[in-house]
PDB file of C-alpha atoms in Angstrom:
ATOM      1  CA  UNK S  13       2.642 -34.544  -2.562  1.00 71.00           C
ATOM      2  CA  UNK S  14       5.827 -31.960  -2.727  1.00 81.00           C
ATOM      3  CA  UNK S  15       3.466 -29.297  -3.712  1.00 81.00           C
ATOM      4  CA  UNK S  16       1.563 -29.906  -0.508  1.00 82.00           C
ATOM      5  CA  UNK S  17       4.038 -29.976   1.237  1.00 85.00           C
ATOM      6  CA  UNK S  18       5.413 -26.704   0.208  1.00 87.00           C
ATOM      7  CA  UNK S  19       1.947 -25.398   0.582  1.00 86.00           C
ATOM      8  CA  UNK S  20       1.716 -26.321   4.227  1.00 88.00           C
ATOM      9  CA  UNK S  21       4.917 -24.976   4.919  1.00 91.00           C
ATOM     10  CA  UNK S  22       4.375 -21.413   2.989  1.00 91.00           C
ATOM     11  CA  UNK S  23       0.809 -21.063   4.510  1.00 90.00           C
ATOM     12  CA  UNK S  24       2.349 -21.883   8.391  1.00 91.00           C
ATOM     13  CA  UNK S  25       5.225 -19.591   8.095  1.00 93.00           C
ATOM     14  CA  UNK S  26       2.612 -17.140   6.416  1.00 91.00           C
ATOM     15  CA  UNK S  27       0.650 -17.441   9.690  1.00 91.00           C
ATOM     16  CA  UNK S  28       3.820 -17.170  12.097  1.00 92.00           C
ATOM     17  CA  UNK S  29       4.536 -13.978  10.181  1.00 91.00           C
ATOM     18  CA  UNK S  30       0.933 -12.186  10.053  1.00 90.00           C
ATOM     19  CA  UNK S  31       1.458 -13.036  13.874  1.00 89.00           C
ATOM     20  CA  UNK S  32       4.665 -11.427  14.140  1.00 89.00           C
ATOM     21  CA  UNK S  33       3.408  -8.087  12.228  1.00 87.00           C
ATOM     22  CA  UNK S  34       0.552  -7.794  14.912  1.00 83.00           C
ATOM     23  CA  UNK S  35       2.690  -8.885  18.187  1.00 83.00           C
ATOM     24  CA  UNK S  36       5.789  -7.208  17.371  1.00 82.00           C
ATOM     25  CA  UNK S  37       6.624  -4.169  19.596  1.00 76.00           C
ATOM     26  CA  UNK S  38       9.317  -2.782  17.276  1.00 77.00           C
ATOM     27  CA  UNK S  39       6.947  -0.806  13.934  1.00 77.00           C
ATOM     28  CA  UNK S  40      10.245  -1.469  11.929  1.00 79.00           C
ATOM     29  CA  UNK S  41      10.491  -5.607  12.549  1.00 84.00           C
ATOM     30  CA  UNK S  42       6.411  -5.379  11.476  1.00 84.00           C
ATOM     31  CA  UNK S  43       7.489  -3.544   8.531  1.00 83.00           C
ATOM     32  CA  UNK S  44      10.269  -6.637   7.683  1.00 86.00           C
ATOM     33  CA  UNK S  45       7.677  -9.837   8.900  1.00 89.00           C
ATOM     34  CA  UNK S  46       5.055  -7.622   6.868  1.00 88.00           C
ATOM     35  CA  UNK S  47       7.808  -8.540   3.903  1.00 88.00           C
ATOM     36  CA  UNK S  48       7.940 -12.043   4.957  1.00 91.00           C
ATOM     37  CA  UNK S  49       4.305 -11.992   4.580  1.00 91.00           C
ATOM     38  CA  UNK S  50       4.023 -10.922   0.807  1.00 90.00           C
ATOM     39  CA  UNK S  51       7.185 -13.100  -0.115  1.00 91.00           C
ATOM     40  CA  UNK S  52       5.077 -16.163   1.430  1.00 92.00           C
ATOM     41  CA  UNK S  53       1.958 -15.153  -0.298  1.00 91.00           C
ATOM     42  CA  UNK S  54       4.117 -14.878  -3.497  1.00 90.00           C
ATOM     43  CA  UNK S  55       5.191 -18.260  -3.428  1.00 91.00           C
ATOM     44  CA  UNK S  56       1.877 -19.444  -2.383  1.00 91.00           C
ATOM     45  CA  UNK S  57       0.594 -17.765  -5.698  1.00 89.00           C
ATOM     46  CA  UNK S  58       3.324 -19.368  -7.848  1.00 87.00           C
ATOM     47  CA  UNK S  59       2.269 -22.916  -6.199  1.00 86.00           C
ATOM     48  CA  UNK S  60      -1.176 -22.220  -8.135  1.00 83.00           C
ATOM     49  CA  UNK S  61       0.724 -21.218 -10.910  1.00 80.00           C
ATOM     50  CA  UNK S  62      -0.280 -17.525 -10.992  1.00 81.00           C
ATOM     51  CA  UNK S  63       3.085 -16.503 -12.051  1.00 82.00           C
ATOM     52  CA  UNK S  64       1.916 -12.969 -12.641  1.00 83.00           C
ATOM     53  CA  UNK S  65       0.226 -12.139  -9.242  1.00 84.00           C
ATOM     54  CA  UNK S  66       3.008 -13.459  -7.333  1.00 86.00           C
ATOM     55  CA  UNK S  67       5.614 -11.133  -9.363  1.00 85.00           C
ATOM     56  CA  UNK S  68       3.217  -8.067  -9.215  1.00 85.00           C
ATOM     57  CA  UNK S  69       2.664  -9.014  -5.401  1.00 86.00           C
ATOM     58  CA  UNK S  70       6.625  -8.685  -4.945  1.00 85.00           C
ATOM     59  CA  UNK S  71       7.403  -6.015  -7.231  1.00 83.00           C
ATOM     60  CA  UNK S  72       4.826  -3.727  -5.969  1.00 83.00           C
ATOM     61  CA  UNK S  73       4.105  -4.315  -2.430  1.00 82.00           C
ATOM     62  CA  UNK S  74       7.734  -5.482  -1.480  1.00 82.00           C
ATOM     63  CA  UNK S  75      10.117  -3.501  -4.193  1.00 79.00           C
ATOM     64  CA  UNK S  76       7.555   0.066  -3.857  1.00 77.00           C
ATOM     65  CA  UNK S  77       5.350   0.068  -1.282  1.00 78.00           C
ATOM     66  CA  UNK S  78       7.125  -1.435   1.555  1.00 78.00           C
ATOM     67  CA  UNK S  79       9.818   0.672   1.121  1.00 76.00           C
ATOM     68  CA  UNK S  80       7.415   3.569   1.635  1.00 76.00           C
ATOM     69  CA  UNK S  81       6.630   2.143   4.796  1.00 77.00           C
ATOM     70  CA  UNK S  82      10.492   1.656   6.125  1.00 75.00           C
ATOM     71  CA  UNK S  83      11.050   5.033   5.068  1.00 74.00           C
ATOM     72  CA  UNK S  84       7.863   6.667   7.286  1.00 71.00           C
ATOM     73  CA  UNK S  85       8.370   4.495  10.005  1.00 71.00           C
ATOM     74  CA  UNK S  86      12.423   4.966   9.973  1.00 69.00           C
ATOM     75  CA  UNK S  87      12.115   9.102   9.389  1.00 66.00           C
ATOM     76  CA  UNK S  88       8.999   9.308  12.232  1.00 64.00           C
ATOM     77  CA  UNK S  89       9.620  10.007  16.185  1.00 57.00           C
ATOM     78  CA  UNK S  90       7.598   6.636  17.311  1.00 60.00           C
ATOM     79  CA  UNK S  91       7.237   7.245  20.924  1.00 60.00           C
ATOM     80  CA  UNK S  92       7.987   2.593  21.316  1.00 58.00           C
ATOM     81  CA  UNK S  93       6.666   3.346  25.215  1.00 59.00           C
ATOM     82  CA  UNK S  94       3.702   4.320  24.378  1.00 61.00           C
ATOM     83  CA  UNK S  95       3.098   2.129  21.769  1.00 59.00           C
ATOM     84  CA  UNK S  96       3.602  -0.556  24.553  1.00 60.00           C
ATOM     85  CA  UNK S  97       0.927   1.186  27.057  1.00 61.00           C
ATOM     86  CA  UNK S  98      -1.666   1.363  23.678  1.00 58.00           C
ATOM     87  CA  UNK S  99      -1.374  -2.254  22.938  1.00 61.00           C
ATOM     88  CA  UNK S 100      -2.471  -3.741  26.656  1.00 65.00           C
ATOM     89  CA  UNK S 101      -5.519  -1.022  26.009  1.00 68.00           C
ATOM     90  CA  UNK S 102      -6.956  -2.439  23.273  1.00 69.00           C
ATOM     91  CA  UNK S 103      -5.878  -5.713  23.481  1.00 72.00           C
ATOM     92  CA  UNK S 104      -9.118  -7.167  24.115  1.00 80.00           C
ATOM     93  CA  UNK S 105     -10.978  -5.279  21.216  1.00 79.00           C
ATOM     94  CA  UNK S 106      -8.389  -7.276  19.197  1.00 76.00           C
ATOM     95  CA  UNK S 107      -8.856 -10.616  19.964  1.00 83.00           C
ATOM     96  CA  UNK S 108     -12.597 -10.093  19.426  1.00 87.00           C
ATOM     97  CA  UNK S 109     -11.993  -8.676  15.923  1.00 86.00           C
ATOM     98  CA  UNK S 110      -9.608 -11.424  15.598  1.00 82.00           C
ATOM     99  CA  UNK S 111     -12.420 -14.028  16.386  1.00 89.00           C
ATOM    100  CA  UNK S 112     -14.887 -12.155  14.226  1.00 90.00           C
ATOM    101  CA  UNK S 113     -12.543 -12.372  11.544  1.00 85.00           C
ATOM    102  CA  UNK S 114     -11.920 -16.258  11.524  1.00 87.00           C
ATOM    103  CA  UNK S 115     -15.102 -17.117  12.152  1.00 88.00           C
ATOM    104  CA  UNK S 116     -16.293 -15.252   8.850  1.00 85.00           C
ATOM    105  CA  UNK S 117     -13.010 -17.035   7.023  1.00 81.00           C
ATOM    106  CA  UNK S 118     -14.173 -20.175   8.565  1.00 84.00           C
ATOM    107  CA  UNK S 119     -17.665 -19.671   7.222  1.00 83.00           C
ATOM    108  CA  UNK S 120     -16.940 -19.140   3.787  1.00 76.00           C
ATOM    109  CA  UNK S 121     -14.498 -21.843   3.408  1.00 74.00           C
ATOM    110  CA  UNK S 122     -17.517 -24.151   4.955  1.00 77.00           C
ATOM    111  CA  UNK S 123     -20.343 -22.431   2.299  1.00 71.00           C
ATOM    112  CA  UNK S 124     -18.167 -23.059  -0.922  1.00 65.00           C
ATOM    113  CA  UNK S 125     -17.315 -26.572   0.212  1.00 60.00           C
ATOM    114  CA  UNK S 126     -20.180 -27.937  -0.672  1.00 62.00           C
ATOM    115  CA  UNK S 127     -20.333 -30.162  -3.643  1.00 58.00           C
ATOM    116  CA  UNK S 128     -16.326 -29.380  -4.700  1.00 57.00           C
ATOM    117  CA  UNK S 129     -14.074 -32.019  -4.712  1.00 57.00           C
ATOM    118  CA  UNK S 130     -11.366 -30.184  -2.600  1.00 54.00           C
ATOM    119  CA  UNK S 131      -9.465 -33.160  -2.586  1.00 55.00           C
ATOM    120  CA  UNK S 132      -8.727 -33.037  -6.229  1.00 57.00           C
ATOM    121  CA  UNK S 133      -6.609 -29.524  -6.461  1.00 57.00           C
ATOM    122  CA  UNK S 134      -6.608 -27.094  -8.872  1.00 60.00           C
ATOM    123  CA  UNK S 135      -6.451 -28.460 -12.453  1.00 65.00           C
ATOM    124  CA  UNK S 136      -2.787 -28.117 -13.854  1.00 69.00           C
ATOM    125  CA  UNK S 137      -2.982 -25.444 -16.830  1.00 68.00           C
ATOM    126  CA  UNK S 138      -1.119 -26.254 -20.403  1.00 72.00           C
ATOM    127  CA  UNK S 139       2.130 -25.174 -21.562  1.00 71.00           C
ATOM    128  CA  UNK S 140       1.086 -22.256 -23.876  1.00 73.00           C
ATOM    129  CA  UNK S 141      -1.118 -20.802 -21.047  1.00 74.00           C
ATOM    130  CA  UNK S 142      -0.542 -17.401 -19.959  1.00 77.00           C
ATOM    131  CA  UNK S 143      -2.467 -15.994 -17.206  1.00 76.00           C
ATOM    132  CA  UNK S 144      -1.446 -12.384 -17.605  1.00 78.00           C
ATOM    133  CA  UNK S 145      -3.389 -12.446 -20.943  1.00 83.00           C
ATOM    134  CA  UNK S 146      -6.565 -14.395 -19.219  1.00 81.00           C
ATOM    135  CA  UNK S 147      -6.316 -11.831 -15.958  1.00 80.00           C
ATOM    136  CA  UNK S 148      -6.133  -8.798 -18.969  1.00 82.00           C
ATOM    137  CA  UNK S 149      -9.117 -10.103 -21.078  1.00 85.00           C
ATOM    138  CA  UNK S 150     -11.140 -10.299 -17.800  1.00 84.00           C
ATOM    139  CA  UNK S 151      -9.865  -6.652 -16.050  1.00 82.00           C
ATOM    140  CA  UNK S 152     -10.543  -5.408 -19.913  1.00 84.00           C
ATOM    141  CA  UNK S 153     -13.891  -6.989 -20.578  1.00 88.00           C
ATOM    142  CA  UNK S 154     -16.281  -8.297 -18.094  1.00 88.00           C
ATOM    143  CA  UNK S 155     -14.270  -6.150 -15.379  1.00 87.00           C
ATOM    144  CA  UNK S 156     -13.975  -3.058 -17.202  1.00 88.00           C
ATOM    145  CA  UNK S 157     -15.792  -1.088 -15.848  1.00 91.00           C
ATOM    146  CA  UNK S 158     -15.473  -2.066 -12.008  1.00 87.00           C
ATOM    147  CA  UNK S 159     -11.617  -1.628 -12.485  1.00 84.00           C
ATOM    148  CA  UNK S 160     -12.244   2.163 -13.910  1.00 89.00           C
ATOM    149  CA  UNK S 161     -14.447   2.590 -11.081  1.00 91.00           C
ATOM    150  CA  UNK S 162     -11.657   1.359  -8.694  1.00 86.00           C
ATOM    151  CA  UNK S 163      -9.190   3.863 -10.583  1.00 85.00           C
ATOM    152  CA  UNK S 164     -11.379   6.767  -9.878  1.00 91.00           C
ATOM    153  CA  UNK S 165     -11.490   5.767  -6.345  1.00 89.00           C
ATOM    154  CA  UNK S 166      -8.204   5.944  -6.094  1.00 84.00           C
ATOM    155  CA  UNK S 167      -7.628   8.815  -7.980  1.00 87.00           C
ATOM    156  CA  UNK S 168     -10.479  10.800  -5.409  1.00 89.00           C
ATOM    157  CA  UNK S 169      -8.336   9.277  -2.539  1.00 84.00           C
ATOM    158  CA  UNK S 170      -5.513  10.836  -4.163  1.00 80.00           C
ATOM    159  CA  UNK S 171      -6.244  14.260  -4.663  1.00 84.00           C
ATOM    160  CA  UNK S 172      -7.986  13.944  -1.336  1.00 81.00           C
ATOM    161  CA  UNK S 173      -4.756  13.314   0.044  1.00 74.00           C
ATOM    162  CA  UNK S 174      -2.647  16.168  -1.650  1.00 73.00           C
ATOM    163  CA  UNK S 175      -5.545  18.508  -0.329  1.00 76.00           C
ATOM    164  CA  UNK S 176      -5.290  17.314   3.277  1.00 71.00           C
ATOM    165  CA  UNK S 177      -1.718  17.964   3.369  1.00 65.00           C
ATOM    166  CA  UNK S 178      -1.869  20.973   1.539  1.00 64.00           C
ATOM    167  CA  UNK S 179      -4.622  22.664   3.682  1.00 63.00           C
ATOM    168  CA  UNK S 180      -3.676  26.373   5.046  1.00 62.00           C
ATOM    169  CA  UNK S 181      -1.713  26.182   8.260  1.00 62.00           C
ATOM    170  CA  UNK S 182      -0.189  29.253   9.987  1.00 67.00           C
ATOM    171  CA  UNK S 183       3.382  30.999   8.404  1.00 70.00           C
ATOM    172  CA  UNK S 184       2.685  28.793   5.108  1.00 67.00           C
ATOM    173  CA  UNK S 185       3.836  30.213   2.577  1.00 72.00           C
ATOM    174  CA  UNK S 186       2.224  29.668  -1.039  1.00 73.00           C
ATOM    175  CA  UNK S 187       2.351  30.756  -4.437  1.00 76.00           C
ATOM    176  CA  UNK S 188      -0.334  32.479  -5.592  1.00 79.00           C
ATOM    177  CA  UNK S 189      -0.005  31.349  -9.866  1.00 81.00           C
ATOM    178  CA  UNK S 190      -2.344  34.059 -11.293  1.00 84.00           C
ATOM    179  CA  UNK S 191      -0.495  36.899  -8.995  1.00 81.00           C
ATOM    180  CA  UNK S 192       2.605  35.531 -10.631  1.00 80.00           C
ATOM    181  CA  UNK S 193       1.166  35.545 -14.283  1.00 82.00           C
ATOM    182  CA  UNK S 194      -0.388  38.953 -13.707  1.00 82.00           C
ATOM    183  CA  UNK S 195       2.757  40.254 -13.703  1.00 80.00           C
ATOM    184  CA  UNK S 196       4.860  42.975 -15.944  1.00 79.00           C
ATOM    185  CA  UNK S 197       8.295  44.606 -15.690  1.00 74.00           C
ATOM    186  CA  UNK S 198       6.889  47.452 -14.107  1.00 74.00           C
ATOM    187  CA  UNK S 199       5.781  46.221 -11.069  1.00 74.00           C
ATOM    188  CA  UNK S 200       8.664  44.886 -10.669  1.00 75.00           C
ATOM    189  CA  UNK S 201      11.649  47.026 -11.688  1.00 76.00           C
ATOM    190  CA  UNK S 202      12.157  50.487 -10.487  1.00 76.00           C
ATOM    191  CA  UNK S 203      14.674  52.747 -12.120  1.00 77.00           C
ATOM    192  CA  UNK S 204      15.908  55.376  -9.670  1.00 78.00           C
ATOM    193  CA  UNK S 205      18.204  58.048 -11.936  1.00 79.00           C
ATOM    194  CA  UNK S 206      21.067  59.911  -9.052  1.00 79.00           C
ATOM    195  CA  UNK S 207      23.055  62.035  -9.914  1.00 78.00           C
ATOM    196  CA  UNK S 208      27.247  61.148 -10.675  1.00 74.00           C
ATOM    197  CA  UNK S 209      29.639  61.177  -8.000  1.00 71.00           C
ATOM    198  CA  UNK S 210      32.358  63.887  -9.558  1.00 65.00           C
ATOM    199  CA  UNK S 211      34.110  63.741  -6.100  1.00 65.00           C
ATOM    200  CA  UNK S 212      37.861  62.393  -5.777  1.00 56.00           C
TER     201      UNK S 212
END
């Protein structure tokens, strides 16, 4: 019954924060109920006793990623006014997506309830279980290769990235590594011999 509880109250302030992210006007207090989010979702996890995802969830998304955020939002010139104006644009495009969106969670929670017992919970685990080593053997094994295809992915997205930002733009200046290789004493020194000053 207490875990319930807690669940209830995790999953509304979950809710009341997702809301928050999409209603606030300020990008920095999204950034912060975004936190709130993944800190609620983390304590979710640990009520279904995935210890593991709930401490990668913080550590990474909280302690690495949102930071990362805070920093690009704080360091960018947000123009807040016409973030404002953009919002009553495309505020209708939202709520459908939003309606799209629960009525596809709403259909999958109705497909897989038939024939469970969601009354019954999830079945507690032993005392010797570890779910990091379960999660491992299944990324490692029967996920293998769907996780090195997600790795790839990212790694594409990646250099992608570095080449977008790194694309020729007028008075760039870059170094050319094979110019700079090429080169020998030479081309670079000059000895000029003058003659000695023998005036006092």
């Amino acid at each position: 019954m207490l875990i319930e509880g807690l669940y209830f109250l995790f999953a509304a302030i979950l809710v009341l924060a997702a809301l928050g992210v999409i209603l606030a006007r300020n990008p920095v207090y999204s950034a912060l109920l975004l936190v709130l989010c993944f800190f609620t979702s983390a304590a979710i996890w640990l009520l279904l006793e995935a210890e593991f995802l709930a401490v990668v969830l913080v550590l990474v998304y909280v302690g690495a990623v949102m930071v990362l955020f805070l920093f690009v939002v704080m360091m960018l010139d947000i123009n807040l006014a016409e973030l404002r104006h953009g919002f009553t644009r495309f505020a209708a495009l939202g709520v459908v997506t939003a309606l799209a969106v629960i009525v596809e969670i709403a259909g999958v929670v109705w497909v897989r309830g038939f024939g469970l017992d969601l009354a019954a919970g999830a079945a507690s685990q032993p005392a010797g279980y570890s779910n990091t080593l379960e999660l491992g053997t299944l990324l490692y094994t029967r996920y293998a290769y769907p996780f090195e295809l997600a790795a790839m992915l990212l790694l594409v997205a990646i250099v992608a990235a570095i080449t977008l930002t790194m694309r020729r733009r007028p008075g760039l200046k870059q170094q050319d590594v094979s110019a700079q290789v090429a080169t020998r004493a030479a081309d670079r020194v000059r000895l000029v011999r003058m003659d000695a000053d023998t005036k006092q």
